[in-house]
Amino acid sequence: MKFKILAILTVLAVLAVPAFAQDNRLTVAGSTTVLPIAQAAAEAYMDMHPEINISVRGGGSSVGIASIIAGTADIGNASRHAKTKELATARENGINLYENVVANDGIAVVVNPSNSINGLTTAQLKSIYAGEVQNWKELGGPNKPIVIISRDTSSGTFEVFNNLVMSDSPVAAGALKLASNNAVATTVSNTPGAIGYVGLGYLNASIKAITIDNVMPTKKTIQNKEYPIARTLHMYTNGKPTGLAKKFIDFIVSAKGQEIVEGQGFVSIN
Amino acid sequence: MKRSFLIVILVMIVITSTNIKAETKLNMELWNRWTYQQVDGDVTKNEMAVKRGYFRLEPQLTSNVKGRFNVDFFSNDGSPDGAGLKLKYAYLDFNNLLPINDATLTVGLMKTYFGTIYDWSYPTIDKDPSDKYNFVSSTDYGMGVSGYLPQGYGSYAVAVYNGEGYKKTGGDINTDMNYLANLRVSPITGLTVGGSYMFKSKNDSDASDREEYNMIAGMGKFAFGAASITAQYLTKTTSYPNDNSLDDVSDSVISLMPMYKLNNKFELVARYDIYDPNTDVDDDGYNTAIGGVNYYLARDSKNSPKLMLQANYQLKSYEDDNSDDESTLMVQLRWIFSEEI
C-alpha cells in the first residue's frame, strides 16, 4: 500500500513538469489607472516586435502587487506605493518588490458639467468626502445634494486620495464606491450633483475638472508639484527587471514610450 | 444543532437588515475529503466527509474599520445530526486609530498570533503544529494590536485573550486572561525568523488544581525562488503552582516543512513533525512524516485558490515499539466561492 501511494505521488510529481516561462511572452496585471498606458505601450511594442506577446489585464493595484508576490505576472501595475503589509509578505516569500516609476499623474476632482462650482480647497474637499458638507449651496454652488463618488478601498487611486486628501480619516458611509476610473467618470457625467475623482488620463468632455487650492490639474502643475493631489505611477517587478520585462519598461520610460504616456493623458516623468 | 442553525439565520438576518453600504466580501469554502487509514495492515478508516466548510462575511464598515464574521461547519461523528457548527471569527479591525504607523487594533473573536497558526494556509491537509498538538486554539475572544515593521522588515502582535478558544469547551475557564507577544523579522528578502510567547492558565489562581502554561514558539523560514523551508520549534511547560506534589511537565514539537512550487498549478510539500509529550519520559512520543501534492485548478484575480486538490500521504510512527505505525492517505478537494458586493 505504502509503495503504491508513493508511486502515485511520484507520478503526479512527474506530470507536474513546470511550464517554463517563454522568453517572448510577458504578463502585465494590476491598476486600472496604469492600464491604458500598459495597453498602448504593449500595442506599440508588439508592432515593433511581432514575435513578442504581451498580455495586459487590470484588476487594481492590489492585484498587480499580489501577482508579483505570487509569481503570476512579470509586471504588476500600481498607482500607489506598495503597502508595508505587501512588502512584508513579499520579503517572507523571497520576493523583492522593485518599483519602476513609469509616469506622473494627478488625481483630478471632477463634477458634472452642469455644476457651477469651479474650484475647492483641500479642506472643503475633505469636508465633502467626510460627509460634513452635504449640499453644494454650502459652498456657493447650486441647491443640490452632493452625491459622493469614491473608489473601492482596494483601489490604488483611493489609497492616494485617502492619504493626500482625507489624511486617512473615514470617507462618508453614504459614498458610492465604484471599481474603476471609467465607472466614476460615467457616473459623474450622468449625475448632476455628483463629485468624484479620476486619474488625469480619464478626463473627458462629459465631466468637469475643478481646481484644488486654486490649481488646475495639468501637465505643468503636476510636473512642478503645484497640484496637491499628484502621484507617480508604477510597474513593479521581482527585483530589478531583466529580460523582456526590462526591455518593455525601458521602452515605456524612453522618449517614445513617454510620448505614449502623454498620449494617454498622463504626465511624462522626463 | 437546530439552535445553532437558528443563530446563524438570525445573524444573517441582522447583517442583511443593517443596510451595509460599504463593500462586503462574501466567502464560502468547503473541504471534501476522502481518508483511508491502515494500522498494522488493517483498514481503520475509509470515509468521505465534508471535513470543513465556512461561510465568511467581511464588511468594510468605514475606510478604517473592517469586520470579519466566520461560521465553520463540519462533519462530526459525535453529533446526533452528524455535523457541527462553530463561530470561528467575529472581530473588528480598527486601522489608523492608534498613533502607530501600520498598526491595527483588533477586538472580538480573533486570530491567535502564536507560531505559524495565524497565517497557516493548510499547505498540508494536516493542521498547523500549534493547533495539532493542542498548544493553542486558532482563535479566541480577546483584544490585540498587530502591525508591521517599517519597510516590511517584519510584523508584531500583542494580545490579551479569554483563554478558552473558540470552541468554548469550558476546560480552561477561570478569571485570568491569557497574554501573548509575537514578533517576526525578515532581515533579508526570503529569510524570516520569529518567536512567540504565550502565558495561559486553567482554573483560578487560588484553586488547588490551578495549571499554568508557559508556551514558546520559534520559527524560521527561508524562501528562495520556487523553494521554501519552514522550521518551527514549540515548547510548553505546564506547572501546578498550588500543588507541590506535582512536577512541571514540558512537551515539545519540532516541525520541518519544505515546499517546492513546480509552476502556478502544482506544488510539492513535505513535512516532518517530532512530538514529545513529556521531555522527561522516554519513548512516549511519535513522529509524523507527510508527503503531498497540491494542485490548484483555479485561482481568483489575487491568486488565492478557488479550486484546489490536495493529496497527502501521512505516516505516524510511535517511539514505543509496541505501538503500530499508522498510514493515512487523504485526498481533499477545496473549493471557494468568493464575491464582493
Coordinates of C-alpha atoms in Angstrom, one line a residue:
Chain A
M1 CA 0.0 0.0 0.0
K2 CA 2.7 2.4 1.0
F3 CA 4.6 1.7 -2.1
K4 CA 1.6 2.3 -4.3
I5 CA 0.8 5.6 -2.7
L6 CA 4.4 6.8 -3.0
A7 CA 4.3 5.7 -6.7
I8 CA 1.1 7.7 -7.3
L9 CA 2.7 10.8 -5.7
T10 CA 5.8 10.3 -7.8
V11 CA 3.8 10.0 -11.0
L12 CA 1.9 13.2 -10.0
A13 CA 5.1 15.0 -9.4
V14 CA 6.5 14.0 -12.8
L15 CA 3.3 15.0 -14.5
A16 CA 3.6 18.4 -12.9
V17 CA 6.6 19.4 -15.0
P18 CA 6.9 23.1 -14.7
A19 CA 5.8 25.2 -17.6
F20 CA 8.8 27.3 -18.1
A21 CA 8.1 30.9 -19.0
Q22 CA 8.7 31.6 -22.6
D23 CA 11.1 34.4 -23.5
N24 CA 8.7 36.0 -25.9
R25 CA 5.7 36.3 -23.6
L26 CA 5.1 38.9 -20.9
T27 CA 2.2 39.2 -18.5
V28 CA 1.2 42.5 -17.1
A29 CA -1.6 42.9 -14.5
G30 CA -2.9 45.5 -12.0
S31 CA -4.0 49.1 -11.6
T32 CA -6.9 50.3 -13.8
T33 CA -5.2 53.7 -13.8
V34 CA -2.0 52.4 -15.4
L35 CA -3.9 50.0 -17.6
P36 CA -4.3 52.4 -20.6
I37 CA -0.5 53.2 -20.5
A38 CA 0.3 49.5 -20.4
Q39 CA -2.1 48.6 -23.2
A40 CA -1.0 51.4 -25.5
A41 CA 2.7 50.7 -24.8
A42 CA 2.2 46.9 -25.3
E43 CA 0.5 47.5 -28.7
A44 CA 3.3 49.8 -29.8
Y45 CA 6.0 47.4 -28.6
M46 CA 4.3 44.4 -30.3
D47 CA 4.1 46.4 -33.5
M48 CA 7.8 46.8 -33.4
H49 CA 8.5 43.2 -32.3
P50 CA 5.8 41.0 -33.8
E51 CA 7.4 37.9 -32.2
I52 CA 6.6 39.2 -28.8
N53 CA 3.2 38.6 -27.0
I54 CA 2.3 40.9 -24.2
S55 CA -0.8 40.1 -22.2
V56 CA -2.2 43.1 -20.2
R57 CA -5.1 42.9 -17.7
G58 CA -6.5 45.2 -15.0
G59 CA -7.8 44.2 -11.6
G60 CA -6.4 47.1 -9.4
S61 CA -3.2 47.9 -7.8
S62 CA -3.6 45.3 -5.1
V63 CA -4.0 42.6 -7.8
G64 CA -0.9 43.9 -9.6
I65 CA 1.3 43.6 -6.5
A66 CA -0.2 40.3 -5.4
S67 CA 0.5 39.0 -8.8
I68 CA 4.2 39.7 -8.4
I69 CA 4.3 38.1 -5.0
A70 CA 2.5 35.1 -6.3
G71 CA 4.7 35.0 -9.5
T72 CA 1.7 35.0 -11.8
A73 CA 2.7 38.2 -13.6
D74 CA 6.0 39.6 -14.8
I75 CA 5.0 43.2 -14.2
G76 CA 2.5 44.4 -11.6
N77 CA 1.0 47.8 -12.2
A78 CA 0.2 50.0 -9.3
S79 CA -1.0 53.6 -9.0
R80 CA 0.3 53.7 -5.4
H81 CA 3.4 52.6 -3.5
A82 CA 3.4 49.1 -2.1
K83 CA 1.9 48.9 1.4
T84 CA 4.0 47.8 4.4
K85 CA 1.9 44.6 4.6
E86 CA 2.7 43.8 1.0
L87 CA 6.4 44.5 1.5
A88 CA 6.4 42.2 4.5
T89 CA 4.5 39.4 2.6
A90 CA 6.9 39.7 -0.3
R91 CA 10.0 39.6 1.9
E92 CA 8.7 36.5 3.7
N93 CA 8.2 34.8 0.3
G94 CA 11.6 35.7 -1.1
I95 CA 10.2 38.4 -3.4
N96 CA 11.9 41.7 -3.8
L97 CA 9.2 44.2 -4.8
Y98 CA 11.1 46.6 -7.1
E99 CA 9.3 49.8 -8.0
N100 CA 9.7 51.2 -11.6
V101 CA 8.2 54.7 -12.0
V102 CA 6.7 55.0 -15.5
A103 CA 4.5 58.1 -15.3
N104 CA 3.3 61.1 -13.3
D105 CA -0.4 61.5 -12.7
G106 CA -2.7 63.9 -10.9
I107 CA -6.0 62.8 -9.4
A108 CA -8.4 65.2 -10.9
V109 CA -11.5 66.1 -8.9
V110 CA -14.5 66.1 -11.2
V111 CA -18.1 67.3 -11.1
N112 CA -21.0 67.2 -13.5
P113 CA -20.5 69.9 -16.2
S114 CA -23.9 71.5 -15.1
N115 CA -22.4 72.3 -11.7
S116 CA -21.3 76.0 -11.4
I117 CA -18.6 75.1 -8.8
N118 CA -15.2 75.6 -10.5
G119 CA -12.8 75.0 -7.5
L120 CA -12.5 73.8 -4.0
T121 CA -9.8 73.9 -1.3
T122 CA -8.4 70.7 0.0
A123 CA -10.2 71.3 3.3
Q124 CA -13.5 71.7 1.5
L125 CA -12.9 68.6 -0.4
K126 CA -12.2 66.7 2.7
S127 CA -15.4 68.0 4.3
I128 CA -17.4 66.8 1.4
Y129 CA -15.9 63.3 1.4
A130 CA -16.3 63.1 5.2
G131 CA -20.0 63.9 4.8
E132 CA -19.8 67.2 6.8
V133 CA -20.9 69.3 3.8
Q134 CA -23.9 67.7 2.1
N135 CA -25.3 70.4 -0.3
W136 CA -23.5 72.4 -3.0
K137 CA -25.1 75.6 -1.8
E138 CA -23.0 75.5 1.4
L139 CA -20.0 76.0 -0.9
G140 CA -21.6 78.7 -3.1
G141 CA -23.0 76.3 -5.7
P142 CA -26.5 75.2 -6.7
N143 CA -29.0 74.0 -4.2
K144 CA -28.4 70.3 -4.9
P145 CA -27.4 67.4 -2.6
I146 CA -23.9 66.3 -3.1
V147 CA -23.6 62.8 -4.4
I148 CA -20.2 61.5 -3.3
I149 CA -18.5 59.1 -5.7
S150 CA -15.4 57.3 -4.4
R151 CA -13.4 54.3 -5.3
D152 CA -13.4 50.9 -3.6
T153 CA -10.9 50.5 -0.8
S154 CA -8.6 48.1 -2.7
S155 CA -8.0 50.8 -5.4
G156 CA -4.7 52.5 -5.6
T157 CA -6.4 55.7 -6.6
F158 CA -8.5 55.5 -3.4
E159 CA -5.3 54.9 -1.3
V160 CA -3.7 58.0 -2.7
F161 CA -6.8 60.2 -2.3
N162 CA -7.4 58.8 1.2
N163 CA -3.9 59.7 2.2
L164 CA -3.5 63.1 0.5
V165 CA -7.0 64.5 1.0
M166 CA -8.6 62.6 3.8
S167 CA -5.4 62.1 5.9
D168 CA -6.7 58.6 6.4
S169 CA -9.9 59.7 8.1
P170 CA -13.1 57.9 7.0
V171 CA -15.0 58.6 3.9
A172 CA -18.7 59.2 4.5
A173 CA -20.6 55.9 4.8
G174 CA -23.1 57.0 2.1
A175 CA -20.4 57.4 -0.6
L176 CA -20.9 55.3 -3.7
K177 CA -17.8 53.2 -4.1
L178 CA -17.0 52.2 -7.7
A179 CA -14.5 49.8 -9.1
S180 CA -12.8 51.8 -11.8
N181 CA -11.9 55.2 -13.1
N182 CA -14.3 54.7 -16.1
A183 CA -17.2 53.9 -13.7
V184 CA -16.5 57.1 -11.7
A185 CA -16.3 59.3 -14.9
T186 CA -19.5 57.8 -16.3
T187 CA -21.5 58.2 -13.0
V188 CA -20.4 61.8 -12.5
S189 CA -21.3 62.6 -16.1
N190 CA -24.8 61.2 -15.5
T191 CA -25.4 62.6 -12.1
P192 CA -25.9 66.4 -11.7
G193 CA -25.0 66.6 -8.0
A194 CA -22.0 64.2 -8.2
I195 CA -18.4 64.7 -7.3
G196 CA -15.7 62.1 -8.0
Y197 CA -12.0 61.7 -8.7
V198 CA -10.2 60.1 -11.5
G199 CA -6.7 59.7 -12.9
L200 CA -5.8 62.5 -15.3
G201 CA -6.0 60.2 -18.3
Y202 CA -9.7 59.6 -17.7
L203 CA -10.7 63.3 -18.1
N204 CA -13.1 63.8 -20.9
A205 CA -15.7 66.4 -22.1
S206 CA -18.6 64.8 -20.2
I207 CA -17.1 65.6 -16.8
K208 CA -15.6 68.9 -15.4
A209 CA -12.3 69.0 -13.6
I210 CA -12.1 71.7 -10.9
T211 CA -9.2 73.5 -9.3
I212 CA -7.9 72.3 -5.9
D213 CA -6.4 75.1 -3.8
N214 CA -6.7 77.3 -7.0
V215 CA -4.6 74.9 -9.1
M216 CA -6.0 73.1 -12.1
P217 CA -4.5 69.6 -12.7
T218 CA -2.4 70.0 -15.8
K219 CA 0.9 68.5 -17.1
K220 CA 2.7 71.6 -15.9
T221 CA 1.2 71.8 -12.4
I222 CA 1.7 68.1 -11.8
Q223 CA 5.3 68.1 -13.0
N224 CA 6.2 71.2 -10.9
K225 CA 4.3 69.6 -7.9
E226 CA 2.0 72.6 -7.6
Y227 CA -1.2 70.5 -7.9
P228 CA -1.7 68.9 -4.4
I229 CA -3.2 65.5 -5.4
A230 CA -0.4 64.2 -7.6
R231 CA 1.3 60.9 -7.6
T232 CA 3.7 58.6 -9.6
L233 CA 2.5 55.5 -11.4
H234 CA 4.5 52.3 -11.1
M235 CA 5.3 49.0 -12.7
Y236 CA 6.5 46.5 -10.0
T237 CA 8.9 43.6 -10.8
N238 CA 10.5 40.9 -8.7
G239 CA 13.9 42.6 -8.2
K240 CA 15.4 44.8 -10.9
P241 CA 13.7 44.0 -14.2
T242 CA 15.5 41.6 -16.5
G243 CA 14.9 40.1 -19.9
L244 CA 11.7 41.1 -21.7
A245 CA 10.3 42.9 -18.7
K246 CA 13.3 45.2 -18.7
K247 CA 13.1 45.8 -22.4
F248 CA 9.4 46.7 -22.1
I249 CA 9.9 49.0 -19.1
D250 CA 12.9 50.6 -20.8
F251 CA 10.7 51.2 -23.8
I252 CA 8.0 52.9 -21.7
V253 CA 10.4 55.2 -19.9
S254 CA 12.1 56.1 -23.3
A255 CA 11.2 59.2 -25.1
K256 CA 8.9 57.3 -27.4
G257 CA 7.3 55.5 -24.5
Q258 CA 6.7 58.8 -22.7
E259 CA 5.0 60.1 -25.8
I260 CA 2.6 57.2 -25.4
V261 CA 2.2 58.1 -21.7
E262 CA 1.3 61.7 -22.7
G263 CA -0.9 60.5 -25.5
Q264 CA -3.0 58.6 -22.9
G265 CA -3.5 61.8 -20.9
F266 CA -0.8 61.2 -18.2
V267 CA 2.3 63.2 -17.5
S268 CA 5.8 62.3 -18.6
I269 CA 8.5 61.5 -16.0
N270 CA 11.1 63.3 -18.1
Chain B
M1 CA -27.8 21.7 16.2
K2 CA -31.2 23.3 15.5
R3 CA -30.3 26.1 17.9
S4 CA -27.0 26.6 16.1
F5 CA -28.7 26.9 12.7
L6 CA -31.3 29.3 14.2
I7 CA -28.4 31.5 15.5
V8 CA -26.8 31.6 12.0
I9 CA -30.1 32.5 10.4
L10 CA -30.7 35.3 12.9
V11 CA -27.2 36.7 12.5
M12 CA -27.6 36.7 8.7
I13 CA -31.0 38.5 9.0
V14 CA -29.4 41.1 11.3
I15 CA -26.5 41.6 8.9
T16 CA -28.6 41.9 5.8
S17 CA -31.0 44.3 7.5
T18 CA -28.3 46.7 8.6
N19 CA -28.1 48.2 5.1
I20 CA -24.3 48.0 4.9
K21 CA -23.4 50.5 2.2
A22 CA -19.7 49.7 2.4
E23 CA -18.0 46.9 0.4
T24 CA -18.6 43.5 1.8
K25 CA -16.8 40.3 0.8
L26 CA -18.7 37.0 0.9
N27 CA -16.8 33.8 1.1
M28 CA -17.9 30.2 1.2
E29 CA -15.3 27.4 1.4
L30 CA -15.8 23.6 1.5
W31 CA -13.3 20.8 2.1
N32 CA -14.5 17.4 0.7
R33 CA -12.1 14.8 2.0
W34 CA -11.5 11.1 1.5
T35 CA -9.5 9.5 4.2
Y36 CA -8.1 6.0 4.1
Q37 CA -6.1 4.7 7.0
Q38 CA -4.3 1.5 7.8
V39 CA -2.8 0.3 11.1
D40 CA -0.8 -2.9 11.0
G41 CA -2.3 -3.9 7.7
D42 CA -5.9 -3.4 8.9
V43 CA -8.1 -0.7 7.4
T44 CA -9.1 1.5 10.3
K45 CA -10.7 4.3 8.4
N46 CA -12.2 4.7 4.9
E47 CA -14.5 7.7 4.9
M48 CA -15.7 10.6 2.8
A49 CA -16.8 13.7 4.6
V50 CA -17.2 17.4 4.4
K51 CA -14.4 18.0 6.9
R52 CA -14.8 21.7 7.0
G53 CA -16.9 24.4 5.5
Y54 CA -17.2 28.0 6.3
F55 CA -19.3 31.0 5.5
R56 CA -17.5 34.3 5.9
L57 CA -18.6 37.9 5.7
E58 CA -16.0 40.7 5.6
P59 CA -17.7 44.1 5.7
Q60 CA -15.6 47.2 5.2
L61 CA -17.7 49.3 7.6
T62 CA -15.7 52.5 7.0
S63 CA -12.4 53.1 5.2
N64 CA -10.6 52.4 8.5
V65 CA -12.9 49.8 10.1
K66 CA -13.3 46.3 8.7
G67 CA -15.1 43.3 10.2
R68 CA -14.9 39.6 9.8
F69 CA -17.6 37.1 10.7
N70 CA -17.0 33.4 10.1
V71 CA -19.1 30.4 10.8
D72 CA -17.5 26.9 10.5
F73 CA -19.4 23.8 9.9
F74 CA -18.1 20.3 9.6
S75 CA -18.9 16.6 9.6
N76 CA -18.9 15.4 13.2
D77 CA -19.5 11.8 14.2
G78 CA -20.1 12.8 17.8
S79 CA -23.1 14.9 17.0
P80 CA -26.5 13.3 16.7
D81 CA -27.0 15.2 13.4
G82 CA -23.6 14.2 12.1
A83 CA -22.5 17.7 11.8
G84 CA -21.1 20.5 14.0
L85 CA -21.2 24.3 13.8
K86 CA -18.9 26.9 15.4
L87 CA -18.5 30.6 15.3
K88 CA -14.8 30.9 14.3
Y89 CA -14.2 34.6 13.8
A90 CA -16.2 37.6 14.8
Y91 CA -13.9 40.6 15.1
L92 CA -13.4 44.2 14.0
D93 CA -10.1 45.7 12.8
F94 CA -9.6 49.4 13.5
N95 CA -6.9 50.9 11.3
N96 CA -5.3 54.4 11.9
L97 CA -6.9 54.5 15.4
L98 CA -3.6 54.2 17.2
P99 CA -0.7 56.7 16.8
I100 CA 1.5 54.0 15.4
N101 CA 2.0 53.5 11.6
D102 CA 0.5 50.4 10.1
A103 CA -0.9 49.3 13.4
T104 CA -4.3 47.6 13.7
L105 CA -6.4 47.3 16.8
T106 CA -8.5 44.1 16.8
V107 CA -11.4 43.3 19.1
G108 CA -13.6 40.2 19.2
L109 CA -13.2 36.5 18.4
M110 CA -9.8 36.9 16.7
K111 CA -6.7 35.1 15.5
T112 CA -4.2 33.7 18.0
Y113 CA -0.8 35.2 16.9
F114 CA 1.3 32.2 18.0
G115 CA 3.9 30.4 16.0
T116 CA 2.6 30.0 12.4
I117 CA -1.0 29.2 13.3
Y118 CA -2.4 32.7 12.3
D119 CA -1.2 32.6 8.7
W120 CA -1.4 28.8 8.2
S121 CA -3.0 28.2 4.8
Y122 CA -3.1 24.4 5.0
P123 CA -0.3 23.5 2.5
T124 CA -0.7 20.1 4.1
I125 CA -4.1 18.8 4.9
D126 CA -3.0 18.4 8.4
K127 CA -3.3 21.3 10.8
D128 CA -0.6 23.8 11.9
P129 CA 1.6 22.2 14.6
S130 CA 0.4 24.6 17.4
D131 CA -3.2 23.5 16.6
K132 CA -2.5 19.8 16.0
Y133 CA -0.6 19.3 19.2
N134 CA -3.0 21.4 21.3
F135 CA -0.7 24.3 22.2
V136 CA -3.2 27.0 21.3
S137 CA -6.6 27.4 19.7
S138 CA -6.5 29.1 16.4
T139 CA -8.9 31.9 17.5
D140 CA -10.1 33.2 20.8
Y141 CA -12.0 36.1 22.3
G142 CA -9.8 39.0 23.0
M143 CA -8.2 42.3 22.1
G144 CA -4.9 42.9 20.4
V145 CA -2.6 45.2 18.5
S146 CA -0.8 43.9 15.4
G147 CA 1.2 45.6 12.7
Y148 CA 4.2 45.7 10.5
L149 CA 7.7 47.0 11.0
P150 CA 8.8 49.8 8.6
Q151 CA 9.5 48.8 5.0
G152 CA 8.1 45.3 5.7
Y153 CA 11.0 44.2 7.8
G154 CA 8.7 42.1 9.9
S155 CA 5.5 42.0 11.9
Y156 CA 4.4 42.0 15.5
A157 CA 1.4 41.4 17.7
V158 CA 0.5 41.7 21.3
A159 CA -2.9 40.5 22.6
V160 CA -4.9 39.5 25.6
Y161 CA -7.3 36.6 25.3
N162 CA -10.0 34.8 27.3
G163 CA -8.1 31.6 27.0
E164 CA -10.9 29.2 26.1
G165 CA -10.5 29.3 22.4
Y166 CA -13.4 29.5 20.0
K167 CA -14.7 26.0 20.8
K168 CA -15.5 27.2 24.4
T169 CA -15.4 23.7 25.9
G170 CA -15.2 25.2 29.3
G171 CA -11.9 23.4 30.1
D172 CA -9.9 26.5 30.6
I173 CA -12.4 28.7 32.3
N174 CA -11.0 30.9 35.0
T175 CA -10.9 34.6 35.9
D176 CA -7.5 35.1 34.4
M177 CA -6.6 36.4 31.0
N178 CA -4.0 34.9 28.6
Y179 CA -1.2 37.1 27.4
L180 CA 0.6 36.9 24.1
A181 CA 3.5 38.6 22.3
N182 CA 4.7 37.7 18.8
L183 CA 7.5 39.1 16.6
R184 CA 8.7 38.2 13.2
V185 CA 11.7 39.8 11.4
S186 CA 12.8 39.5 7.8
P187 CA 16.3 40.9 7.9
I188 CA 16.9 39.9 4.2
T189 CA 14.5 39.1 1.5
G190 CA 13.5 35.5 1.8
L191 CA 14.7 34.9 5.4
T192 CA 12.2 35.2 8.2
V193 CA 12.8 34.4 11.9
G194 CA 10.4 34.9 14.7
G195 CA 9.2 33.9 18.1
S196 CA 6.0 33.9 20.2
Y197 CA 5.3 33.7 23.9
M198 CA 2.0 33.0 25.5
F199 CA 1.0 32.6 29.1
K200 CA -2.1 30.6 29.6
S201 CA -3.8 29.2 32.7
K202 CA -6.6 26.8 33.8
N203 CA -8.6 27.2 36.9
D204 CA -8.4 30.3 39.2
S205 CA -5.2 31.4 40.9
D206 CA -6.2 30.1 44.3
A207 CA -7.6 26.8 43.2
S208 CA -5.7 23.7 44.2
D209 CA -5.9 22.3 40.7
R210 CA -4.5 25.5 39.1
E211 CA -2.4 24.9 36.0
E212 CA -0.2 27.4 34.3
Y213 CA 1.3 27.1 30.8
N214 CA 4.3 28.9 29.5
M215 CA 4.5 28.5 25.8
I216 CA 7.2 29.5 23.4
A217 CA 7.3 29.2 19.6
G218 CA 10.4 29.8 17.5
M219 CA 10.1 29.8 13.7
G220 CA 12.3 30.3 10.7
K221 CA 11.5 30.4 7.1
F222 CA 13.8 30.5 4.1
A223 CA 12.2 31.1 0.7
F224 CA 14.3 31.3 -2.5
G225 CA 12.7 31.1 -5.9
A226 CA 10.3 28.3 -6.1
A227 CA 11.6 26.6 -2.9
S228 CA 11.0 27.3 0.7
I229 CA 11.5 25.6 4.0
T230 CA 9.8 26.4 7.3
A231 CA 11.1 25.2 10.6
Q232 CA 9.3 25.6 13.9
Y233 CA 10.1 24.6 17.5
L234 CA 7.3 24.7 20.1
T235 CA 7.6 24.1 23.8
K236 CA 5.0 24.2 26.6
T237 CA 5.8 23.9 30.3
T238 CA 2.9 23.1 32.5
S239 CA 3.2 23.9 36.1
Y240 CA 1.0 23.4 39.1
P241 CA 1.6 26.3 41.5
N242 CA -0.8 25.2 44.2
D243 CA 0.2 21.6 44.3
N244 CA 3.7 20.9 45.4
S245 CA 3.3 17.2 44.8
L246 CA 3.3 17.7 41.0
D247 CA 6.4 18.4 39.0
D248 CA 6.4 20.7 35.9
V249 CA 5.8 18.9 32.6
S250 CA 7.3 20.1 29.4
D251 CA 6.3 19.0 25.9
S252 CA 7.8 20.0 22.6
V253 CA 7.4 19.8 18.9
I254 CA 9.9 20.2 16.1
S255 CA 8.4 20.6 12.7
L256 CA 10.2 21.0 9.3
M257 CA 8.2 21.7 6.1
P258 CA 10.0 22.1 2.8
M259 CA 7.9 23.1 -0.2
Y260 CA 8.6 23.4 -3.9
K261 CA 6.4 25.2 -6.4
L262 CA 6.6 23.4 -9.7
N263 CA 4.5 26.0 -11.5
N264 CA 1.4 28.1 -10.8
K265 CA -0.7 24.8 -10.8
F266 CA 1.4 22.3 -8.8
E267 CA 3.4 22.4 -5.6
L268 CA 5.1 19.6 -3.7
V269 CA 5.1 19.7 0.1
A270 CA 6.7 17.5 2.7
R271 CA 6.6 17.8 6.5
Y272 CA 8.2 16.0 9.4
D273 CA 7.0 16.5 13.0
I274 CA 8.7 15.2 16.1
Y275 CA 6.3 15.3 19.0
D276 CA 7.4 14.7 22.6
P277 CA 4.5 15.0 25.1
N278 CA 6.8 14.8 28.1
T279 CA 10.5 15.6 27.7
D280 CA 11.3 13.7 31.0
V281 CA 9.8 10.5 29.7
D282 CA 11.4 8.3 27.1
D283 CA 9.6 6.7 24.1
D284 CA 6.3 8.4 24.8
G285 CA 6.1 10.5 21.6
Y286 CA 5.6 10.0 17.9
N287 CA 6.8 11.3 14.6
T288 CA 4.7 12.2 11.6
A289 CA 6.0 12.3 8.1
I290 CA 3.9 13.8 5.3
G291 CA 4.4 13.9 1.6
G292 CA 1.9 15.6 -0.7
V293 CA 1.0 17.4 -3.8
N294 CA -1.2 20.5 -4.1
Y295 CA -2.9 21.1 -7.5
Y296 CA -4.5 24.5 -8.0
L297 CA -7.2 24.0 -10.6
A298 CA -8.4 27.7 -10.4
R299 CA -7.4 30.9 -8.7
D300 CA -9.0 34.3 -8.3
S301 CA -7.6 37.6 -9.5
K302 CA -5.4 37.9 -6.4
N303 CA -4.1 34.4 -7.0
S304 CA -5.9 33.0 -4.0
P305 CA -7.1 29.4 -4.6
K306 CA -10.6 28.9 -5.9
L307 CA -10.4 25.2 -6.6
M308 CA -7.6 23.1 -5.1
L309 CA -6.9 19.4 -5.0
Q310 CA -4.6 18.1 -2.3
A311 CA -3.2 14.6 -1.9
N312 CA -1.3 13.7 1.2
Y313 CA 0.3 10.5 2.5
Q314 CA 1.0 10.6 6.2
L315 CA 3.0 8.1 8.3
K316 CA 2.7 8.3 12.0
S317 CA 5.4 6.3 13.8
Y318 CA 5.4 5.8 17.6
E319 CA 8.6 5.8 19.6
D320 CA 7.1 3.0 21.7
D321 CA 7.9 -0.2 19.8
N322 CA 4.7 -1.8 21.0
S323 CA 2.5 0.7 19.1
D324 CA 1.9 0.2 15.4
D325 CA 2.6 2.8 12.7
E326 CA -0.4 4.5 11.1
S327 CA -0.5 5.0 7.4
T328 CA -3.1 7.5 6.1
L329 CA -3.9 8.7 2.6
M330 CA -6.0 11.8 2.3
V331 CA -7.3 13.4 -0.9
Q332 CA -9.1 16.6 -0.4
L333 CA -11.0 18.9 -2.8
R334 CA -11.2 22.5 -1.5
W335 CA -13.4 24.9 -3.3
I336 CA -14.0 28.5 -2.5
F337 CA -16.8 30.8 -3.7
S338 CA -15.9 34.5 -3.2
E339 CA -17.8 37.6 -4.2
E340 CA -17.6 41.3 -3.4
I341 CA -20.7 43.3 -3.1

